[in-house]
């Protein structure tokens, strides 16, 4: 049997990471399980390069920088972090231990669970062109994690959505040449002024066109051929053809749900003893789906888990009291 943890957090987004920090601070043996290979949840996935202005203490912070900080804070208390595993099954044993089973078959044993898995898992719809597996990661990308990597390069964006248009305009500032390939006759969900910016830009737009063939060696992408016969030289393809969303099946785990989320009171306890929730997965009157709300709910969920494991424990503590005894410099 794998080691028994006090708290296992499902989800390594901003909420899950802050939950891990707070759980460690409360001397709970803590594990985080995240489906994606990287931590950071929606912030890393959708908007690493967006500036956030509504997180307390930061007059303005890039999404990716916030993730770096919250990760560093979590790691300071040394939780066990598991990535690339998706929890699919949830079982409570007679002695109260909860067994979480991942899609890989791995099992995790825990006294309490804090669900910080938002609305479920996300995957980008992959490019469906023969040979694309040769270039995934190095030449075919599904997010812009580092705009500067395209400096002086030739890049083509495949998308019929606003996201792709945004990417093309951002790339134009650094890349030598940018193409935008749209399979449709128009762009979906775009703002008028973005279309105007596109017209004024040097981006080469190809409407009603699909990538039919990839050209290059097994390791270097050199270009693409469109279904209208046009040949484009490019070293990078950035693909946004929508998302595949796999909603969390909290009801199948035996939890009471409300429109796919977990209804809670002020203690962040779900309908199952020993199972708490924080972040976008939680719902209660006037709930806001914001990063800062997740941080606050994380503290409450951890304090509730602590009381569940040790009913005599203090209901809350101050970090300064703990850190002056040696965790900090
Ligand atoms: C486009 C956009 C812009 C936004 N802008 C702002 C903003 O400016 N300011 C702000 O405060 N908020 C903003 N938000 C909202 C904010 O992103 C969310 O409130 C916040 O990210 C929620 O964090 P979370 O950790 O609760 O959930 P998530 O970030 O969704 O993290 C959940 C994690 O759990 C993982 N997971 C799910 N199911 C499983 C499973 N079964 N097993 C293992 N792992 C699992 C997922 O892969 C994911 O990493 C924005 C949201 C979007 C979409």
mmCIF file of C-alpha atoms and ligand atoms in Angstrom:
data_model
loop_
_atom_site.group_PDB
_atom_site.id
_atom_site.type_symbol
_atom_site.label_atom_id
_atom_site.label_comp_id
_atom_site.label_asym_id
_atom_site.label_seq_id
_atom_site.Cartn_x
_atom_site.Cartn_y
_atom_site.Cartn_z
ATOM 1 C CA UNK A 1 0.000 0.000 0.000
ATOM 2 C CA UNK A 2 1.291 3.491 -0.862
ATOM 3 C CA UNK A 3 2.062 5.917 1.983
ATOM 4 C CA UNK A 4 -0.868 7.443 3.863
ATOM 5 C CA UNK A 5 -1.105 11.267 3.629
ATOM 6 C CA UNK A 6 -3.041 13.643 5.890
ATOM 7 C CA UNK A 7 -4.196 15.807 3.001
ATOM 8 C CA UNK A 8 -4.286 14.997 -0.709
ATOM 9 C CA UNK A 9 -5.090 17.905 -3.009
ATOM 10 C CA UNK A 10 -6.607 17.083 -6.385
ATOM 11 C CA UNK A 11 -5.450 19.786 -8.809
ATOM 12 C CA UNK A 12 -2.223 21.789 -9.028
ATOM 13 C CA UNK A 13 -3.672 25.120 -10.195
ATOM 14 C CA UNK A 14 -3.123 28.315 -8.215
ATOM 15 C CA UNK A 15 -5.642 27.156 -5.609
ATOM 16 C CA UNK A 16 -4.149 23.659 -5.245
ATOM 17 C CA UNK A 17 -0.636 25.077 -4.881
ATOM 18 C CA UNK A 18 -1.622 27.602 -2.239
ATOM 19 C CA UNK A 19 -3.586 24.857 -0.454
ATOM 20 C CA UNK A 20 -0.393 22.772 -0.386
ATOM 21 C CA UNK A 21 1.529 25.641 1.213
ATOM 22 C CA UNK A 22 -1.082 26.245 3.860
ATOM 23 C CA UNK A 23 -1.453 22.537 4.562
ATOM 24 C CA UNK A 24 2.310 22.209 5.084
ATOM 25 C CA UNK A 25 2.235 25.240 7.326
ATOM 26 C CA UNK A 26 -0.323 23.449 9.467
ATOM 27 C CA UNK A 27 2.028 20.453 9.763
ATOM 28 C CA UNK A 28 -0.067 18.173 7.603
ATOM 29 C CA UNK A 29 1.616 15.558 5.418
ATOM 30 C CA UNK A 30 0.550 16.788 2.015
ATOM 31 C CA UNK A 31 0.369 15.538 -1.560
ATOM 32 C CA UNK A 32 -0.772 17.364 -4.719
ATOM 33 C CA UNK A 33 -1.949 15.426 -7.782
ATOM 34 C CA UNK A 34 -2.147 17.287 -11.114
ATOM 35 C CA UNK A 35 -3.251 15.946 -14.487
ATOM 36 C CA UNK A 36 -1.147 18.289 -16.638
ATOM 37 C CA UNK A 37 2.633 17.772 -16.883
ATOM 38 C CA UNK A 38 3.029 21.338 -15.515
ATOM 39 C CA UNK A 39 1.524 23.065 -12.474
ATOM 40 C CA UNK A 40 -0.460 26.304 -12.612
ATOM 41 C CA UNK A 41 -3.930 25.307 -13.868
ATOM 42 C CA UNK A 42 -5.943 27.769 -15.940
ATOM 43 C CA UNK A 43 -3.445 30.599 -15.428
ATOM 44 C CA UNK A 44 -0.628 28.596 -17.061
ATOM 45 C CA UNK A 45 -2.920 27.053 -19.639
ATOM 46 C CA UNK A 46 -4.907 30.033 -20.886
ATOM 47 C CA UNK A 47 -3.142 33.246 -20.015
ATOM 48 C CA UNK A 48 0.480 32.982 -18.801
ATOM 49 C CA UNK A 49 1.330 36.251 -20.566
ATOM 50 C CA UNK A 50 -1.692 38.240 -19.303
ATOM 51 C CA UNK A 51 -1.165 40.856 -16.607
ATOM 52 C CA UNK A 52 -3.397 40.394 -13.549
ATOM 53 C CA UNK A 53 -4.402 43.400 -11.478
ATOM 54 C CA UNK A 54 -6.801 41.852 -8.972
ATOM 55 C CA UNK A 55 -4.553 39.650 -6.826
ATOM 56 C CA UNK A 56 -3.965 41.247 -3.421
ATOM 57 C CA UNK A 57 -0.423 42.517 -2.894
ATOM 58 C CA UNK A 58 0.379 42.662 -6.617
ATOM 59 C CA UNK A 59 -0.373 45.992 -8.347
ATOM 60 C CA UNK A 60 0.099 44.029 -11.573
ATOM 61 C CA UNK A 61 1.597 40.585 -12.136
ATOM 62 C CA UNK A 62 2.020 38.377 -15.196
ATOM 63 C CA UNK A 63 0.121 35.092 -14.936
ATOM 64 C CA UNK A 64 3.318 33.079 -15.334
ATOM 65 C CA UNK A 65 5.093 35.088 -12.601
ATOM 66 C CA UNK A 66 2.212 34.528 -10.194
ATOM 67 C CA UNK A 67 2.479 30.787 -10.864
ATOM 68 C CA UNK A 68 6.249 30.851 -10.232
ATOM 69 C CA UNK A 69 5.632 32.566 -6.880
ATOM 70 C CA UNK A 70 2.781 30.387 -5.717
ATOM 71 C CA UNK A 71 4.778 27.301 -6.728
ATOM 72 C CA UNK A 72 7.812 28.512 -4.769
ATOM 73 C CA UNK A 73 5.583 29.143 -1.759
ATOM 74 C CA UNK A 74 4.134 25.612 -2.023
ATOM 75 C CA UNK A 75 7.549 23.975 -2.435
ATOM 76 C CA UNK A 76 8.841 25.768 0.681
ATOM 77 C CA UNK A 77 6.866 23.287 2.816
ATOM 78 C CA UNK A 78 7.973 20.283 0.721
ATOM 79 C CA UNK A 79 4.727 18.624 -0.311
ATOM 80 C CA UNK A 80 4.816 15.529 -2.516
ATOM 81 C CA UNK A 81 3.903 16.648 -6.036
ATOM 82 C CA UNK A 82 2.596 14.198 -8.610
ATOM 83 C CA UNK A 83 2.016 15.434 -12.178
ATOM 84 C CA UNK A 84 0.593 13.709 -15.253
ATOM 85 C CA UNK A 85 -2.006 11.766 -13.253
ATOM 86 C CA UNK A 86 -5.729 12.263 -13.477
ATOM 87 C CA UNK A 87 -7.873 11.104 -10.568
ATOM 88 C CA UNK A 88 -10.771 9.106 -11.905
ATOM 89 C CA UNK A 89 -11.996 7.089 -8.910
ATOM 90 C CA UNK A 90 -12.659 7.919 -5.326
ATOM 91 C CA UNK A 91 -13.419 5.327 -2.658
ATOM 92 C CA UNK A 92 -13.891 5.617 1.111
ATOM 93 C CA UNK A 93 -12.778 2.578 3.093
ATOM 94 C CA UNK A 94 -14.352 1.307 6.325
ATOM 95 C CA UNK A 95 -11.580 2.829 8.483
ATOM 96 C CA UNK A 96 -12.259 6.254 6.896
ATOM 97 C CA UNK A 97 -9.173 6.239 4.647
ATOM 98 C CA UNK A 98 -9.891 7.558 1.179
ATOM 99 C CA UNK A 99 -8.339 5.816 -1.818
ATOM 100 C CA UNK A 100 -7.896 7.906 -4.957
ATOM 101 C CA UNK A 101 -7.228 6.044 -8.184
ATOM 102 C CA UNK A 102 -5.623 7.737 -11.178
ATOM 103 C CA UNK A 103 -6.163 6.922 -14.847
ATOM 104 C CA UNK A 104 -2.655 5.425 -14.806
ATOM 105 C CA UNK A 105 -3.868 2.873 -12.218
ATOM 106 C CA UNK A 106 -1.779 4.502 -9.456
ATOM 107 C CA UNK A 107 -3.497 4.581 -6.041
ATOM 108 C CA UNK A 108 -3.160 7.301 -3.388
ATOM 109 C CA UNK A 109 -4.175 6.837 0.266
ATOM 110 C CA UNK A 110 -5.239 9.789 2.359
ATOM 111 C CA UNK A 111 -7.077 10.834 5.529
ATOM 112 C CA UNK A 112 -8.638 13.881 3.894
ATOM 113 C CA UNK A 113 -9.027 15.262 0.383
ATOM 114 C CA UNK A 114 -9.143 18.865 -0.755
ATOM 115 C CA UNK A 115 -10.697 19.112 -4.190
ATOM 116 C CA UNK A 116 -9.009 21.978 -6.084
ATOM 117 C CA UNK A 117 -9.637 20.627 -9.552
ATOM 118 C CA UNK A 118 -11.729 23.476 -10.926
ATOM 119 C CA UNK A 119 -14.265 22.459 -13.518
ATOM 120 C CA UNK A 120 -12.191 19.584 -14.874
ATOM 121 C CA UNK A 121 -9.272 18.993 -17.202
ATOM 122 C CA UNK A 122 -8.448 20.730 -20.462
ATOM 123 C CA UNK A 123 -6.554 19.577 -23.526
ATOM 124 C CA UNK A 124 -5.934 21.515 -26.720
ATOM 125 C CA UNK A 125 -7.469 19.884 -29.797
ATOM 126 C CA UNK A 126 -4.423 18.408 -31.564
ATOM 127 C CA UNK A 127 -3.463 19.188 -35.167
ATOM 128 C CA UNK A 128 -4.810 16.410 -37.330
ATOM 129 C CA UNK A 129 -2.245 16.330 -40.152
ATOM 130 C CA UNK A 130 -0.073 13.348 -41.042
ATOM 131 C CA UNK A 131 3.392 13.473 -39.471
ATOM 132 C CA UNK A 132 2.548 16.152 -36.882
ATOM 133 C CA UNK A 133 3.889 13.911 -34.076
ATOM 134 C CA UNK A 134 7.445 14.507 -35.381
ATOM 135 C CA UNK A 135 7.188 18.203 -34.571
ATOM 136 C CA UNK A 136 5.029 18.372 -31.405
ATOM 137 C CA UNK A 137 6.774 20.407 -28.723
ATOM 138 C CA UNK A 138 9.624 21.845 -30.840
ATOM 139 C CA UNK A 139 7.813 23.122 -33.933
ATOM 140 C CA UNK A 140 4.097 22.635 -33.224
ATOM 141 C CA UNK A 141 2.785 24.529 -30.208
ATOM 142 C CA UNK A 142 -0.615 24.802 -28.533
ATOM 143 C CA UNK A 143 0.086 27.783 -26.254
ATOM 144 C CA UNK A 144 2.421 30.759 -26.327
ATOM 145 C CA UNK A 145 4.539 30.151 -23.255
ATOM 146 C CA UNK A 146 7.473 32.291 -24.355
ATOM 147 C CA UNK A 147 6.852 34.841 -27.075
ATOM 148 C CA UNK A 148 10.545 35.710 -27.410
ATOM 149 C CA UNK A 149 11.401 32.209 -28.671
ATOM 150 C CA UNK A 150 9.889 33.263 -32.021
ATOM 151 C CA UNK A 151 12.207 36.260 -32.435
ATOM 152 C CA UNK A 152 13.368 36.409 -36.069
ATOM 153 C CA UNK A 153 11.557 33.130 -36.905
ATOM 154 C CA UNK A 154 8.889 32.325 -39.486
ATOM 155 C CA UNK A 155 5.650 31.339 -37.782
ATOM 156 C CA UNK A 156 2.171 30.303 -38.902
ATOM 157 C CA UNK A 157 -0.927 30.308 -36.695
ATOM 158 C CA UNK A 158 -3.784 27.903 -37.429
ATOM 159 C CA UNK A 159 -7.064 29.113 -35.975
ATOM 160 C CA UNK A 160 -10.478 30.498 -36.823
ATOM 161 C CA UNK A 161 -10.859 32.011 -33.353
ATOM 162 C CA UNK A 162 -9.947 35.255 -31.579
ATOM 163 C CA UNK A 163 -7.193 33.399 -29.718
ATOM 164 C CA UNK A 164 -5.356 32.705 -32.987
ATOM 165 C CA UNK A 165 -5.800 36.278 -34.138
ATOM 166 C CA UNK A 166 -4.328 37.522 -30.826
ATOM 167 C CA UNK A 167 -1.375 35.173 -31.225
ATOM 168 C CA UNK A 168 -0.701 36.344 -34.791
ATOM 169 C CA UNK A 169 -0.718 40.002 -33.718
ATOM 170 C CA UNK A 170 1.552 39.272 -30.742
ATOM 171 C CA UNK A 171 3.955 37.261 -32.930
ATOM 172 C CA UNK A 172 4.161 40.067 -35.463
ATOM 173 C CA UNK A 173 6.092 42.119 -32.887
ATOM 174 C CA UNK A 174 8.940 39.598 -32.749
ATOM 175 C CA UNK A 175 8.797 37.124 -35.666
ATOM 176 C CA UNK A 176 10.302 37.765 -39.108
ATOM 177 C CA UNK A 177 7.164 36.557 -40.907
ATOM 178 C CA UNK A 178 3.703 35.581 -39.634
ATOM 179 C CA UNK A 179 0.904 33.711 -41.398
ATOM 180 C CA UNK A 180 -2.623 33.198 -40.088
ATOM 181 C CA UNK A 181 -4.471 30.233 -41.577
ATOM 182 C CA UNK A 182 -8.249 30.101 -41.045
ATOM 183 C CA UNK A 183 -10.276 27.163 -42.328
ATOM 184 C CA UNK A 184 -13.457 29.308 -42.225
ATOM 185 C CA UNK A 185 -14.695 32.307 -44.202
ATOM 186 C CA UNK A 186 -14.542 34.570 -41.104
ATOM 187 C CA UNK A 187 -13.057 34.765 -37.608
ATOM 188 C CA UNK A 188 -15.150 33.621 -34.659
ATOM 189 C CA UNK A 189 -15.635 35.651 -31.454
ATOM 190 C CA UNK A 190 -13.383 38.506 -32.611
ATOM 191 C CA UNK A 191 -13.587 42.182 -31.722
ATOM 192 C CA UNK A 192 -13.999 44.657 -34.578
ATOM 193 C CA UNK A 193 -10.869 46.604 -33.562
ATOM 194 C CA UNK A 194 -8.767 43.404 -33.606
ATOM 195 C CA UNK A 195 -9.870 42.778 -37.192
ATOM 196 C CA UNK A 196 -8.876 46.357 -37.974
ATOM 197 C CA UNK A 197 -5.451 45.760 -36.332
ATOM 198 C CA UNK A 198 -5.063 42.609 -38.415
ATOM 199 C CA UNK A 199 -5.790 44.571 -41.615
ATOM 200 C CA UNK A 200 -3.175 47.178 -40.667
ATOM 201 C CA UNK A 201 -0.619 44.512 -39.738
ATOM 202 C CA UNK A 202 1.882 42.666 -41.903
ATOM 203 C CA UNK A 203 0.345 39.263 -41.025
ATOM 204 C CA UNK A 204 -0.333 37.162 -44.141
ATOM 205 C CA UNK A 205 -3.928 35.938 -43.786
ATOM 206 C CA UNK A 206 -5.153 32.797 -45.579
ATOM 207 C CA UNK A 207 -8.939 32.370 -45.378
ATOM 208 C CA UNK A 208 -10.862 29.152 -46.168
ATOM 209 C CA UNK A 209 -7.584 27.271 -46.150
ATOM 210 C CA UNK A 210 -6.448 24.130 -44.350
ATOM 211 C CA UNK A 211 -2.989 22.714 -43.805
ATOM 212 C CA UNK A 212 -2.856 19.562 -45.915
ATOM 213 C CA UNK A 213 0.805 18.584 -45.683
ATOM 214 C CA UNK A 214 3.810 19.273 -43.473
ATOM 215 C CA UNK A 215 7.215 19.648 -45.108
ATOM 216 C CA UNK A 216 10.587 19.094 -43.474
ATOM 217 C CA UNK A 217 12.886 16.465 -42.065
ATOM 218 C CA UNK A 218 11.922 14.254 -39.124
ATOM 219 C CA UNK A 219 13.297 16.851 -36.718
ATOM 220 C CA UNK A 220 12.959 20.224 -38.514
ATOM 221 C CA UNK A 221 9.713 21.694 -39.827
ATOM 222 C CA UNK A 222 10.377 23.720 -42.971
ATOM 223 C CA UNK A 223 6.931 24.578 -44.248
ATOM 224 C CA UNK A 224 3.334 23.596 -44.972
ATOM 225 C CA UNK A 225 1.196 23.096 -48.051
ATOM 226 C CA UNK A 226 -2.396 24.340 -47.906
ATOM 227 C CA UNK A 227 -5.366 22.595 -49.538
ATOM 228 C CA UNK A 228 -5.518 25.456 -52.096
ATOM 229 C CA UNK A 229 -2.027 24.439 -53.239
ATOM 230 C CA UNK A 230 -0.246 27.401 -51.630
ATOM 231 C CA UNK A 231 3.152 26.682 -50.057
ATOM 232 C CA UNK A 232 4.212 28.542 -46.895
ATOM 233 C CA UNK A 233 7.693 28.502 -45.438
ATOM 234 C CA UNK A 234 7.535 28.312 -41.658
ATOM 235 C CA UNK A 235 9.515 26.820 -38.778
ATOM 236 C CA UNK A 236 6.708 27.010 -36.234
ATOM 237 C CA UNK A 237 3.011 26.187 -36.268
ATOM 238 C CA UNK A 238 0.873 27.561 -33.454
ATOM 239 C CA UNK A 239 -2.412 25.711 -33.316
ATOM 240 C CA UNK A 240 -5.628 26.809 -31.614
ATOM 241 C CA UNK A 241 -8.499 24.720 -32.896
ATOM 242 C CA UNK A 242 -10.485 24.772 -29.671
ATOM 243 C CA UNK A 243 -10.385 22.830 -26.443
ATOM 244 C CA UNK A 244 -11.391 19.369 -25.393
ATOM 245 C CA UNK A 245 -12.889 19.783 -21.927
ATOM 246 C CA UNK A 246 -13.270 16.747 -19.733
ATOM 247 C CA UNK A 247 -15.600 17.838 -16.959
ATOM 248 C CA UNK A 248 -14.959 16.550 -13.470
ATOM 249 C CA UNK A 249 -17.368 13.816 -12.489
ATOM 250 C CA UNK A 250 -17.728 14.776 -8.848
ATOM 251 C CA UNK A 251 -21.148 13.110 -8.622
ATOM 252 C CA UNK A 252 -19.629 9.812 -9.721
ATOM 253 C CA UNK A 253 -17.211 10.146 -6.790
ATOM 254 C CA UNK A 254 -20.268 10.132 -4.506
ATOM 255 C CA UNK A 255 -20.273 13.899 -3.823
ATOM 256 C CA UNK A 256 -23.370 16.094 -3.935
ATOM 257 C CA UNK A 257 -23.027 18.538 -6.852
ATOM 258 C CA UNK A 258 -24.721 21.666 -8.131
ATOM 259 C CA UNK A 259 -24.323 22.149 -11.896
ATOM 260 C CA UNK A 260 -21.047 20.226 -11.814
ATOM 261 C CA UNK A 261 -19.533 22.086 -8.833
ATOM 262 C CA UNK A 262 -19.435 21.276 -5.126
ATOM 263 C CA UNK A 263 -21.831 23.220 -2.878
ATOM 264 C CA UNK A 264 -20.349 24.133 0.511
ATOM 265 C CA UNK A 265 -20.954 26.165 3.657
ATOM 266 C CA UNK A 266 -18.426 28.463 5.343
ATOM 267 C CA UNK A 267 -16.188 25.515 6.367
ATOM 268 C CA UNK A 268 -15.642 24.406 2.730
ATOM 269 C CA UNK A 269 -16.790 20.868 3.651
ATOM 270 C CA UNK A 270 -18.453 18.840 0.909
ATOM 271 C CA UNK A 271 -21.198 16.280 1.441
ATOM 272 C CA UNK A 272 -18.615 13.572 2.239
ATOM 273 C CA UNK A 273 -16.846 13.524 5.619
ATOM 274 C CA UNK A 274 -13.166 14.397 5.277
ATOM 275 C CA UNK A 275 -13.556 15.891 1.798
ATOM 276 C CA UNK A 276 -13.193 19.655 1.392
ATOM 277 C CA UNK A 277 -13.051 21.978 -1.613
ATOM 278 C CA UNK A 278 -11.455 25.254 -2.685
ATOM 279 C CA UNK A 279 -11.266 27.378 -5.833
ATOM 280 C CA UNK A 280 -13.377 27.169 -8.972
ATOM 281 C CA UNK A 281 -14.698 23.719 -7.989
ATOM 282 C CA UNK A 282 -16.591 25.246 -5.032
ATOM 283 C CA UNK A 283 -19.961 26.964 -5.128
ATOM 284 C CA UNK A 284 -21.879 28.944 -2.487
ATOM 285 C CA UNK A 285 -23.986 32.120 -2.558
ATOM 286 C CA UNK A 286 -22.044 35.084 -4.027
ATOM 287 C CA UNK A 287 -19.057 32.880 -4.964
ATOM 288 C CA UNK A 288 -16.541 34.633 -7.246
ATOM 289 C CA UNK A 289 -14.448 32.559 -9.663
ATOM 290 C CA UNK A 290 -11.203 34.430 -9.058
ATOM 291 C CA UNK A 291 -7.681 33.489 -8.035
ATOM 292 C CA UNK A 292 -7.856 35.386 -4.734
ATOM 293 C CA UNK A 293 -11.104 33.656 -3.703
ATOM 294 C CA UNK A 294 -9.342 30.316 -4.181
ATOM 295 C CA UNK A 295 -6.532 31.384 -1.820
ATOM 296 C CA UNK A 296 -8.982 32.318 0.911
ATOM 297 C CA UNK A 297 -11.019 29.134 0.483
ATOM 298 C CA UNK A 298 -7.791 27.111 0.568
ATOM 299 C CA UNK A 299 -7.003 28.349 4.083
ATOM 300 C CA UNK A 300 -10.480 27.516 5.316
ATOM 301 C CA UNK A 301 -10.430 24.078 3.682
ATOM 302 C CA UNK A 302 -7.041 23.272 5.265
ATOM 303 C CA UNK A 303 -8.157 24.479 8.691
ATOM 304 C CA UNK A 304 -11.261 22.281 8.367
ATOM 305 C CA UNK A 305 -9.115 19.284 7.341
ATOM 306 C CA UNK A 306 -6.806 19.939 10.314
ATOM 307 C CA UNK A 307 -9.779 20.005 12.733
ATOM 308 C CA UNK A 308 -11.156 16.843 11.139
ATOM 309 C CA UNK A 309 -7.855 14.994 11.733
ATOM 310 C CA UNK A 310 -7.169 16.587 15.136
ATOM 311 C CA UNK A 311 -10.301 18.069 16.726
ATOM 312 C CA UNK A 312 -8.133 19.724 19.447
ATOM 313 C CA UNK A 313 -5.996 21.671 16.932
ATOM 314 C CA UNK A 314 -6.214 25.474 16.856
ATOM 315 C CA UNK A 315 -8.769 26.706 14.356
ATOM 316 C CA UNK A 316 -6.202 29.047 12.764
ATOM 317 C CA UNK A 317 -2.559 30.093 13.072
ATOM 318 C CA UNK A 318 -0.382 32.989 11.899
ATOM 319 C CA UNK A 319 2.498 32.139 9.573
ATOM 320 C CA UNK A 320 4.827 34.509 11.448
ATOM 321 C CA UNK A 321 4.441 32.435 14.622
ATOM 322 C CA UNK A 322 5.475 29.262 12.823
ATOM 323 C CA UNK A 323 8.145 30.705 10.566
ATOM 324 C CA UNK A 324 10.115 32.456 13.309
ATOM 325 C CA UNK A 325 10.876 28.972 14.719
ATOM 326 C CA UNK A 326 13.113 28.057 11.845
ATOM 327 C CA UNK A 327 11.278 27.484 8.548
ATOM 328 C CA UNK A 328 12.351 30.896 7.367
ATOM 329 C CA UNK A 329 15.680 32.690 7.188
HETATM 330 C C1 LIG B 1 -9.437 33.600 -19.822
HETATM 331 C C2 LIG B 1 -9.517 33.724 -18.328
HETATM 332 C C3 LIG B 1 -9.084 34.909 -17.717
HETATM 333 C C4 LIG B 1 -9.148 35.034 -16.314
HETATM 334 N N1 LIG B 1 -8.696 36.179 -15.734
HETATM 335 C C5 LIG B 1 -8.671 36.284 -14.373
HETATM 336 C C6 LIG B 1 -8.164 37.460 -13.741
HETATM 337 O O1 LIG B 1 -7.784 38.415 -14.382
HETATM 338 N N2 LIG B 1 -8.118 37.474 -12.375
HETATM 339 C C7 LIG B 1 -8.556 36.420 -11.590
HETATM 340 O O2 LIG B 1 -8.463 36.488 -10.365
HETATM 341 N N3 LIG B 1 -9.075 35.312 -12.184
HETATM 342 C C8 LIG B 1 -9.145 35.225 -13.538
HETATM 343 N N4 LIG B 1 -9.667 34.100 -14.124
HETATM 344 C C9 LIG B 1 -10.219 33.037 -13.245
HETATM 345 C C10 LIG B 1 -9.085 32.209 -12.652
HETATM 346 O O3 LIG B 1 -8.248 31.751 -13.704
HETATM 347 C C11 LIG B 1 -9.642 31.017 -11.874
HETATM 348 O O4 LIG B 1 -10.534 31.465 -10.878
HETATM 349 C C12 LIG B 1 -8.499 30.242 -11.202
HETATM 350 O O5 LIG B 1 -7.514 29.886 -12.156
HETATM 351 C C13 LIG B 1 -9.053 28.989 -10.525
HETATM 352 O O6 LIG B 1 -7.965 28.252 -10.015
HETATM 353 P P1 LIG B 1 -8.191 26.748 -9.514
HETATM 354 O O7 LIG B 1 -6.831 26.314 -9.066
HETATM 355 O O8 LIG B 1 -9.333 26.699 -8.569
HETATM 356 O O9 LIG B 1 -8.651 25.944 -10.812
HETATM 357 P P2 LIG B 1 -7.817 25.639 -12.139
HETATM 358 O O10 LIG B 1 -6.873 26.730 -12.450
HETATM 359 O O11 LIG B 1 -8.832 25.228 -13.152
HETATM 360 O O12 LIG B 1 -6.932 24.383 -11.724
HETATM 361 C C14 LIG B 1 -7.496 23.114 -11.567
HETATM 362 C C15 LIG B 1 -6.406 22.102 -11.859
HETATM 363 O O13 LIG B 1 -6.899 20.798 -11.542
HETATM 364 C C16 LIG B 1 -6.468 19.880 -12.537
HETATM 365 N N5 LIG B 1 -7.419 18.783 -12.539
HETATM 366 C C17 LIG B 1 -8.729 18.807 -12.851
HETATM 367 N N6 LIG B 1 -9.297 17.605 -12.675
HETATM 368 C C18 LIG B 1 -8.299 16.789 -12.234
HETATM 369 C C19 LIG B 1 -8.257 15.414 -11.877
HETATM 370 N N7 LIG B 1 -9.351 14.650 -11.936
HETATM 371 N N8 LIG B 1 -7.063 14.876 -11.482
HETATM 372 C C20 LIG B 1 -5.926 15.655 -11.411
HETATM 373 N N9 LIG B 1 -5.926 16.976 -11.749
HETATM 374 C C21 LIG B 1 -7.104 17.527 -12.146
HETATM 375 C C22 LIG B 1 -6.496 20.697 -13.825
HETATM 376 O O14 LIG B 1 -5.624 20.140 -14.794
HETATM 377 C C23 LIG B 1 -6.017 22.070 -13.338
HETATM 378 O O15 LIG B 1 -4.617 22.225 -13.437
HETATM 379 C C24 LIG B 1 -9.654 33.962 -15.519
HETATM 380 C C25 LIG B 1 -10.085 32.771 -16.132
HETATM 381 C C26 LIG B 1 -10.023 32.658 -17.525
HETATM 382 C C27 LIG B 1 -10.498 31.375 -18.155
#
